Short mmCIF file of C-alpha atoms in Angstrom, two decimals:
data_model
loop_
_atom_site.label_atom_id
_atom_site.label_comp_id
_atom_site.label_asym_id
_atom_site.label_seq_id
_atom_site.Cartn_x
_atom_site.Cartn_y
_atom_site.Cartn_z
CA UNK A 1 -14.85 -16.11 45.77
CA UNK A 2 -14.32 -12.77 47.53
CA UNK A 3 -10.90 -11.16 47.83
CA UNK A 4 -11.04 -11.78 51.59
CA UNK A 5 -11.75 -15.49 51.13
CA UNK A 6 -9.00 -15.82 48.54
CA UNK A 7 -6.45 -14.08 50.79
CA UNK A 8 -7.32 -16.46 53.63
CA UNK A 9 -7.16 -19.53 51.40
CA UNK A 10 -3.79 -18.48 50.01
CA UNK A 11 -2.41 -18.10 53.53
CA UNK A 12 -3.89 -21.40 54.72
CA UNK A 13 -2.28 -23.40 51.92
CA UNK A 14 1.29 -22.40 52.83
CA UNK A 15 3.51 -23.60 50.04
CA UNK A 16 6.43 -25.97 50.32
CA UNK A 17 7.96 -24.37 47.24
CA UNK A 18 8.52 -20.76 46.15
CA UNK A 19 5.53 -18.85 44.81
CA UNK A 20 5.48 -16.09 42.19
CA UNK A 21 3.19 -13.24 43.25
CA UNK A 22 2.75 -10.67 40.48
CA UNK A 23 0.70 -7.49 40.86
CA UNK A 24 -0.20 -5.67 37.66
CA UNK A 25 -1.18 -2.00 37.75
CA UNK A 26 -4.23 -1.33 35.55
CA UNK A 27 -4.63 2.36 36.35
CA UNK A 28 -6.69 3.51 33.33
CA UNK A 29 -4.70 6.74 33.09
CA UNK A 30 -1.48 4.81 32.42
CA UNK A 31 -2.29 1.24 31.40
CA UNK A 32 -5.60 1.39 29.53
CA UNK A 33 -4.14 0.08 26.25
CA UNK A 34 -2.75 -3.40 25.49
CA UNK A 35 0.72 -2.06 24.49
CA UNK A 36 1.07 -0.25 27.82
CA UNK A 37 0.06 -3.39 29.74
CA UNK A 38 2.39 -5.57 27.68
CA UNK A 39 5.33 -3.27 28.37
CA UNK A 40 4.62 -3.47 32.10
CA UNK A 41 4.33 -7.27 32.00
CA UNK A 42 7.67 -7.70 30.20
CA UNK A 43 9.37 -5.22 32.54
CA UNK A 44 8.11 -6.95 35.69
CA UNK A 45 8.95 -10.49 34.62
CA UNK A 46 12.28 -9.68 33.01
CA UNK A 47 13.22 -7.75 36.16
CA UNK A 48 12.38 -10.75 38.38
CA UNK A 49 14.51 -13.28 36.51
CA UNK A 50 17.92 -12.07 37.75
CA UNK A 51 16.65 -12.23 41.34
CA UNK A 52 15.77 -15.89 40.88
CA UNK A 53 19.19 -16.72 39.47
CA UNK A 54 20.98 -14.81 42.25
CA UNK A 55 18.99 -16.33 45.14
CA UNK A 56 21.31 -18.86 46.77
CA UNK A 57 18.55 -20.16 49.05
CA UNK A 58 16.81 -21.76 46.05
CA UNK A 59 17.79 -25.25 44.95
CA UNK A 60 18.08 -26.32 41.31
CA UNK A 61 14.53 -27.73 41.13
CA UNK A 62 13.01 -24.53 42.56
CA UNK A 63 14.90 -22.30 40.11
CA UNK A 64 13.75 -24.35 37.13
CA UNK A 65 10.15 -24.25 38.38
CA UNK A 66 10.27 -20.50 39.01
CA UNK A 67 11.58 -19.81 35.49
CA UNK A 68 8.64 -21.81 34.14
CA UNK A 69 6.21 -20.04 36.50
CA UNK A 70 7.38 -16.60 35.36
CA UNK A 71 6.99 -17.54 31.71
CA UNK A 72 3.59 -19.09 32.37
CA UNK A 73 2.44 -15.84 34.03
CA UNK A 74 3.85 -13.82 31.12
CA UNK A 75 2.07 -15.98 28.56
CA UNK A 76 -1.19 -15.73 30.50
CA UNK A 77 -1.07 -11.95 30.88
CA UNK A 78 -0.32 -11.46 27.19
CA UNK A 79 -3.25 -13.67 26.17
CA UNK A 80 -6.96 -12.86 25.88
CA UNK A 81 -7.75 -14.69 29.13
CA UNK A 82 -7.02 -12.17 31.94
CA UNK A 83 -10.07 -10.39 33.39
CA UNK A 84 -8.85 -6.86 32.63
CA UNK A 85 -12.37 -5.50 32.07
CA UNK A 86 -13.54 -3.61 35.14
CA UNK A 87 -10.31 -4.14 37.10
CA UNK A 88 -7.88 -1.47 38.27
CA UNK A 89 -5.30 -4.02 39.31
CA UNK A 90 -4.61 -7.73 38.94
CA UNK A 91 -2.93 -10.24 41.24
CA UNK A 92 -1.52 -13.51 39.87
CA UNK A 93 -0.11 -16.27 42.10
CA UNK A 94 1.74 -19.19 40.56
CA UNK A 95 3.70 -22.23 41.75
CA UNK A 96 3.96 -25.20 39.42
CA UNK A 97 5.38 -27.44 42.14
CA UNK A 98 2.44 -26.68 44.45
CA UNK A 99 -0.19 -26.80 41.68
CA UNK A 100 -1.09 -23.15 42.30
CA UNK A 101 -2.37 -20.63 39.77
CA UNK A 102 -4.80 -18.02 41.07
CA UNK A 103 -5.90 -14.72 39.52
CA UNK A 104 -7.86 -11.97 41.28
CA UNK A 105 -9.20 -8.60 40.17
CA UNK A 106 -8.43 -5.62 42.40
CA UNK A 107 -10.72 -2.59 42.66
CA UNK A 108 -7.87 -0.06 43.02
CA UNK A 109 -4.60 0.52 41.14
CA UNK A 110 -1.61 -1.19 42.73
CA UNK A 111 2.13 -0.85 42.43
CA UNK A 112 3.31 -3.24 39.73
CA UNK A 113 5.73 -5.70 41.30
CA UNK A 114 6.85 -9.31 41.48
CA UNK A 115 7.53 -10.96 44.84
CA UNK A 116 8.98 -14.46 45.14
CA UNK A 117 8.66 -16.16 48.50
CA UNK A 118 7.67 -19.31 50.32
CA UNK A 119 4.06 -18.20 50.22
CA UNK A 120 1.84 -15.82 48.26
CA UNK A 121 2.44 -12.13 48.97
CA UNK A 122 -0.97 -10.87 50.14
CA UNK A 123 -0.53 -7.32 51.53
CA UNK A 124 -1.99 -5.65 48.38
CA UNK A 125 -4.90 -8.12 48.51
CA UNK A 126 -5.65 -7.20 52.11
CA UNK A 127 -5.46 -3.50 51.28
CA UNK A 128 -7.90 -4.16 48.43
CA UNK A 129 -10.33 -5.53 51.02
CA UNK A 130 -10.09 -2.17 52.79
CA UNK A 131 -11.34 -0.53 49.58
CA UNK A 132 -14.98 -0.76 50.46
CA UNK A 133 -18.00 -0.69 48.19
CA UNK A 134 -19.85 2.61 48.01
CA UNK A 135 -23.22 3.85 46.87
CA UNK A 136 -23.36 7.46 45.63
CA UNK A 137 -26.81 9.01 45.32
CA UNK A 138 -27.52 12.40 43.76
CA UNK A 139 -30.98 13.62 44.71
CA UNK A 140 -33.24 16.60 44.08
CA UNK A 141 -36.99 17.24 44.17
CA UNK A 142 -37.56 15.58 40.81
CA UNK A 143 -34.40 13.72 39.77
CA UNK A 144 -32.15 11.03 41.18
CA UNK A 145 -29.04 9.11 40.12
CA UNK A 146 -27.63 6.08 41.93
CA UNK A 147 -24.11 4.70 41.35
CA UNK A 148 -22.27 1.86 43.10
CA UNK A 149 -18.78 0.40 43.17
CA UNK A 150 -15.33 1.33 44.43
CA UNK A 151 -14.47 5.05 44.39
CA UNK A 152 -12.42 4.68 41.20
CA UNK A 153 -14.87 2.35 39.47
CA UNK A 154 -18.39 3.65 40.01
CA UNK A 155 -21.16 2.41 37.74
CA UNK A 156 -24.58 4.03 37.32
CA UNK A 157 -27.35 1.69 38.46
CA UNK A 158 -30.50 3.83 38.52
CA UNK A 159 -31.67 7.12 37.01
CA UNK A 160 -35.01 8.21 38.43
CA UNK A 161 -37.11 11.13 37.19
CA UNK A 162 -40.57 12.05 38.46
CA UNK A 163 -43.04 14.73 37.39
CA UNK A 164 -42.96 17.09 40.37
CA UNK A 165 -44.70 20.48 40.12
CA UNK A 166 -42.47 23.51 40.49
CA UNK A 167 -43.22 26.38 42.86
CA UNK A 168 -44.83 29.48 41.38
CA UNK A 169 -45.81 32.78 42.94
CA UNK A 170 -49.57 33.26 42.82
CA UNK A 171 -50.56 33.80 46.41
CA UNK A 172 -53.78 32.92 48.22
CA UNK A 173 -55.41 29.66 49.23
CA UNK A 174 -54.86 27.97 45.87
CA UNK A 175 -51.14 28.73 46.05
CA UNK A 176 -50.92 27.07 49.45
CA UNK A 177 -52.64 23.96 48.17
CA UNK A 178 -50.43 23.91 45.08
CA UNK A 179 -47.24 24.10 47.13
CA UNK A 180 -48.49 21.41 49.51
CA UNK A 181 -49.16 19.14 46.55
CA UNK A 182 -45.73 19.87 45.07
CA UNK A 183 -44.04 19.09 48.38
CA UNK A 184 -45.95 15.81 48.64
CA UNK A 185 -44.85 14.89 45.11
CA UNK A 186 -41.22 15.73 45.96
CA UNK A 187 -41.44 13.65 49.14
CA UNK A 188 -42.81 10.68 47.19
CA UNK A 189 -39.98 11.06 44.69
CA UNK A 190 -37.29 11.09 47.39
CA UNK A 191 -38.91 8.11 49.10
CA UNK A 192 -38.87 6.23 45.80
CA UNK A 193 -35.11 6.79 45.50
CA UNK A 194 -34.60 5.67 49.10
CA UNK A 195 -36.62 2.50 48.45
CA UNK A 196 -34.64 1.71 45.29
CA UNK A 197 -31.35 2.12 47.18
CA UNK A 198 -32.58 -0.16 49.96
CA UNK A 199 -33.54 -2.84 47.43
CA UNK A 200 -30.13 -2.48 45.79
CA UNK A 201 -28.39 -2.86 49.15
CA UNK A 202 -30.46 -5.96 50.01
CA UNK A 203 -29.65 -7.47 46.63
CA UNK A 204 -25.94 -6.65 46.26
CA UNK A 205 -24.74 -4.89 49.40
CA UNK A 206 -22.47 -1.88 49.89
CA UNK A 207 -20.57 -0.47 52.84
CA UNK A 208 -21.30 3.26 52.69
CA UNK A 209 -23.94 5.59 51.28
CA UNK A 210 -22.92 9.11 50.22
CA UNK A 211 -25.55 11.64 49.12
CA UNK A 212 -25.22 14.83 47.09
CA UNK A 213 -27.66 17.45 45.90
CA UNK A 214 -29.38 20.59 47.22
CA UNK A 215 -28.95 20.75 50.99
CA UNK A 216 -32.67 20.80 51.77
CA UNK A 217 -33.35 17.78 49.55
CA UNK A 218 -30.37 15.85 50.95
CA UNK A 219 -31.52 16.52 54.53
CA UNK A 220 -35.04 15.30 53.77
CA UNK A 221 -33.74 12.28 51.86
CA UNK A 222 -31.56 11.30 54.84
CA UNK A 223 -34.70 11.12 56.98
CA UNK A 224 -36.28 8.71 54.47
CA UNK A 225 -33.35 6.27 54.30
CA UNK A 226 -34.32 2.84 55.65
CA UNK A 227 -33.32 2.18 59.25
CA UNK A 228 -31.06 -0.70 58.18
CA UNK A 229 -29.01 1.76 56.12
CA UNK A 230 -28.74 4.60 58.63
CA UNK A 231 -25.39 3.37 59.97
CA UNK A 232 -23.96 3.36 56.44
CA UNK A 233 -25.03 6.91 55.63
CA UNK A 234 -22.04 9.28 55.51
CA UNK A 235 -22.69 12.60 57.24
CA UNK A 236 -20.61 14.67 54.80
CA UNK A 237 -22.56 15.76 51.73
CA UNK A 238 -21.14 14.71 48.34
CA UNK A 239 -19.84 17.97 46.86
CA UNK A 240 -21.19 17.89 43.30
CA UNK A 241 -23.80 19.83 41.36
CA UNK A 242 -26.63 17.34 40.98
CA UNK A 243 -27.99 19.01 37.84
CA UNK A 244 -24.77 18.98 35.80
CA UNK A 245 -22.32 16.48 37.32
CA UNK A 246 -20.67 14.03 34.94
CA UNK A 247 -19.63 10.52 35.99
CA UNK A 248 -16.03 11.76 36.34
CA UNK A 249 -17.20 14.65 38.53
CA UNK A 250 -18.95 12.17 40.82
CA UNK A 251 -15.91 9.87 40.98
CA UNK A 252 -13.62 12.77 41.88
CA UNK A 253 -16.01 14.05 44.54
CA UNK A 254 -16.44 10.58 46.01
CA UNK A 255 -12.67 9.95 46.01
CA UNK A 256 -12.21 13.14 48.04
CA UNK A 257 -14.95 12.11 50.45
CA UNK A 258 -13.49 8.59 50.79
CA UNK A 259 -10.03 10.00 51.52
CA UNK A 260 -11.59 12.11 54.26
CA UNK A 261 -13.39 9.05 55.67
CA UNK A 262 -10.20 6.94 55.56
CA UNK A 263 -8.29 9.71 57.30
CA UNK A 264 -10.98 9.81 59.99
CA UNK A 265 -10.87 5.99 60.35
CA UNK A 266 -7.09 6.01 60.80
CA UNK A 267 -7.28 8.86 63.30
CA UNK A 268 -9.98 7.14 65.36
CA UNK A 269 -8.02 3.87 65.43
CA UNK A 270 -4.80 5.62 66.46
CA UNK A 271 -6.58 7.66 69.14
CA UNK A 272 -8.17 4.48 70.50
CA UNK A 273 -4.74 2.81 70.49
CA UNK A 274 -3.22 5.68 72.49
CA UNK A 275 -6.15 5.64 74.94
CA UNK A 276 -5.92 1.90 75.55
CA UNK A 277 -2.14 1.91 75.84
CA UNK A 278 -2.46 4.71 78.37
CA UNK A 279 -4.91 2.60 80.36
CA UNK A 280 -2.77 -0.51 79.95
CA UNK A 281 -5.55 -2.64 78.49
CA UNK A 282 -6.58 -4.29 75.19
CA UNK A 283 -3.76 -2.82 73.08
CA UNK A 284 -0.22 -3.68 72.03
CA UNK A 285 2.53 -1.34 70.88
CA UNK A 286 5.80 -2.36 69.27
CA UNK A 287 6.81 -5.50 67.31
CA UNK A 288 7.32 -7.78 70.31
CA UNK A 289 3.99 -7.08 71.99
CA UNK A 290 2.12 -7.11 68.67
CA UNK A 291 3.59 -10.46 67.63
CA UNK A 292 2.76 -11.86 71.07
CA UNK A 293 -0.89 -10.83 70.66
CA UNK A 294 -1.01 -12.31 67.15
CA UNK A 295 0.46 -15.58 68.44
CA UNK A 296 -2.27 -15.67 71.10
CA UNK A 297 -4.95 -14.86 68.49
CA UNK A 298 -6.16 -11.82 70.46
CA UNK A 299 -5.88 -9.19 67.72
CA UNK A 300 -8.99 -7.29 66.67
CA UNK A 301 -7.21 -4.70 64.46
CA UNK A 302 -3.60 -4.92 63.31
CA UNK A 303 -2.09 -1.49 62.68
CA UNK A 304 1.01 -1.27 60.50
CA UNK A 305 3.03 1.64 59.25
CA UNK A 306 3.35 1.47 55.48
CA UNK A 307 6.59 -0.29 54.52
CA UNK A 308 7.30 -1.37 58.11
CA UNK A 309 10.11 -3.63 56.87
CA UNK A 310 11.69 -5.93 59.44
CA UNK A 311 13.16 -9.44 59.49
CA UNK A 312 12.03 -12.11 61.92
CA UNK A 313 11.28 -15.80 62.21
CA UNK A 314 8.38 -18.24 62.19
CA UNK A 315 7.91 -21.68 63.61
CA UNK A 316 7.03 -24.02 60.72
CA UNK A 317 4.98 -26.29 62.98
CA UNK A 318 2.72 -23.91 64.91
CA UNK A 319 3.15 -20.63 63.00
CA UNK A 320 4.47 -18.65 65.99
CA UNK A 321 6.14 -15.39 64.92
CA UNK A 322 9.30 -14.12 66.62
CA UNK A 323 11.72 -11.23 66.30
CA UNK A 324 14.54 -13.78 66.00
CA UNK A 325 15.23 -15.16 62.55
CA UNK A 326 17.12 -18.24 63.76
CA UNK A 327 17.22 -20.50 66.78
CA UNK A 328 14.37 -22.58 68.18
CA UNK A 329 10.67 -21.95 68.66
CA UNK A 330 10.12 -21.15 72.35
CA UNK A 331 6.93 -23.23 72.35
CA UNK A 332 8.03 -26.56 70.88
CA UNK A 333 11.76 -26.31 70.11
CA UNK A 334 11.33 -26.56 66.32
CA UNK A 335 14.00 -24.77 64.31
CA UNK A 336 12.71 -21.37 63.21
CA UNK A 337 12.49 -20.47 59.53
CA UNK A 338 13.64 -16.94 58.62
CA UNK A 339 11.02 -14.38 57.58
CA UNK A 340 12.29 -11.56 55.39
CA UNK A 341 9.15 -9.42 55.72
CA UNK A 342 7.73 -9.59 59.22
CA UNK A 343 4.94 -7.14 58.37
CA UNK A 344 3.69 -9.48 55.64
CA UNK A 345 3.85 -12.41 58.08
CA UNK A 346 1.89 -10.38 60.63
CA UNK A 347 -0.77 -9.62 58.00
CA UNK A 348 -1.05 -13.33 57.20
CA UNK A 349 -1.52 -14.15 60.90
CA UNK A 350 -4.16 -11.42 61.21
CA UNK A 351 -6.07 -12.76 58.19
CA UNK A 352 -6.14 -16.24 59.74
CA UNK A 353 -7.78 -14.87 62.91
CA UNK A 354 -10.28 -12.66 61.04
CA UNK A 355 -8.69 -9.45 62.32
CA UNK A 356 -8.93 -6.13 60.49
CA UNK A 357 -5.67 -4.95 58.94
CA UNK A 358 -5.17 -1.19 58.85
CA UNK A 359 -2.11 0.10 57.00
CA UNK A 360 -1.61 3.63 58.36
CA UNK A 361 -0.59 6.04 55.62
CA UNK A 362 -1.64 9.50 56.80
CA UNK A 363 -0.24 9.84 60.33
CA UNK A 364 3.16 9.22 61.98
CA UNK A 365 1.79 7.86 65.27
CA UNK A 366 3.19 4.35 64.79
CA UNK A 367 6.78 5.63 64.59
CA UNK A 368 7.40 5.25 68.36
CA UNK A 369 6.06 1.69 68.08
CA UNK A 370 8.47 0.80 65.25
CA UNK A 371 5.54 0.51 62.86
CA UNK A 372 3.68 -2.30 64.70
CA UNK A 373 0.65 -2.05 66.99
CA UNK A 374 -2.72 -3.71 67.60
CA UNK A 375 -6.12 -3.23 69.17
CA UNK A 376 -7.01 -6.40 71.04
CA UNK A 377 -10.20 -8.36 71.58
CA UNK A 378 -9.37 -9.01 75.25
#
C-alpha cells in the first residue's frame, strides 16, 4: 500500500478512541545505529506518558489503553520487526481499542515526536508523499549511470559502458569518416541509456528525471528521451562530474537540485494564488474561506504555512470544519467537537478529496492569510 493510500485509509477510519501516532527519525547521520534508535524510542515514549496522565479529557479506560499502546509501540520498535532498512523515517499508529496498528516507512527524515489524538496524525505522512521519486542519469559519450529513489536514498540501477572511438587528429577524408563513425557510436550509446531509462520508468515509475554530464552530451541525450518522459525531464543540469562522482556526490547534487525545484513549485503556487485572488476566482485566502472551500470539496491544492497552529471545531456527523470549537454545526445542528490542530484537520479533509497539500516553507506569502489558503477546482 502506498503512503498516499495509507494516509487516506487512516483518515477514513476515524477512531472512536485516542490513537498513538509516533514518528521516528532515522536520519542515517544521527540514528544509523541500534543504540541511537533505542535512545530516541525511550525518550519519545517516556516523554509522552506524563501527557497521557495529565489529559483530563481522557477517561479511565482510554488512559489504560494508551499506556498499553505506548508500551506496545516501544516493544515493537525495540524488536527485530520494524522495517528500518532503506527507511529515513518511520510512522507507527496504534490504538488497542480500535484494533489499529499500522507501520509505514518514510523516504525522508522526520522530526521524532509522539502525538495522541482522536485520529492518526498524518501531516508528516502527507509531506512524505510530496517527496517524489527521482531518476538521476549521468551520461557521456561512452558511459552512463542511472540511479532512482528519493533524493536522500538514491540507489544505482544501471551502469552502461560502450566501446566508442575517441577523436584523434589525423586530418583528411579518413579523419572525417572516423569522426562520423565515432559520433554515430556515441549517439547509439546515448540512445541505449535513454531506452533503459524509459523501460525503468514503465516498470517502476518515477516523477522527475535529472541529467548530468558534459553539456554537449546532456543536450543530445535530452533530444533522445522518449516523448512520454519529456514532461518529467528537469531543465537544470545535475551539477556533478560524470567521470569521478561518488554516490554521495550525486545525492548532494540532486538534493540541491530538488530544493531548487521545490522552491520553484512553491513560488509558482503562491504566484498563482495571488493572481487568482486578484481576479476573485478559483482561490481562497484565510482560514474561513479555506475551510469553506474544503467543506464544499472544491480544493485542488491546499496551501499551509508550516506550523499554522489554530484551534477550531468539526461536526462529528458530516465532518464540516469551523473556526468555532464549540456550539452547533451550522448544517445539521450537531454539537461540534473541538479540534486542537485545525491545520491537521484541514490536511485530513484535503486528503479525502484527493487534493494536493503544499506546506510552504520557503516564502512568507501566507502570513497575510493567517497561514491558510487554497487553489480551487471551480
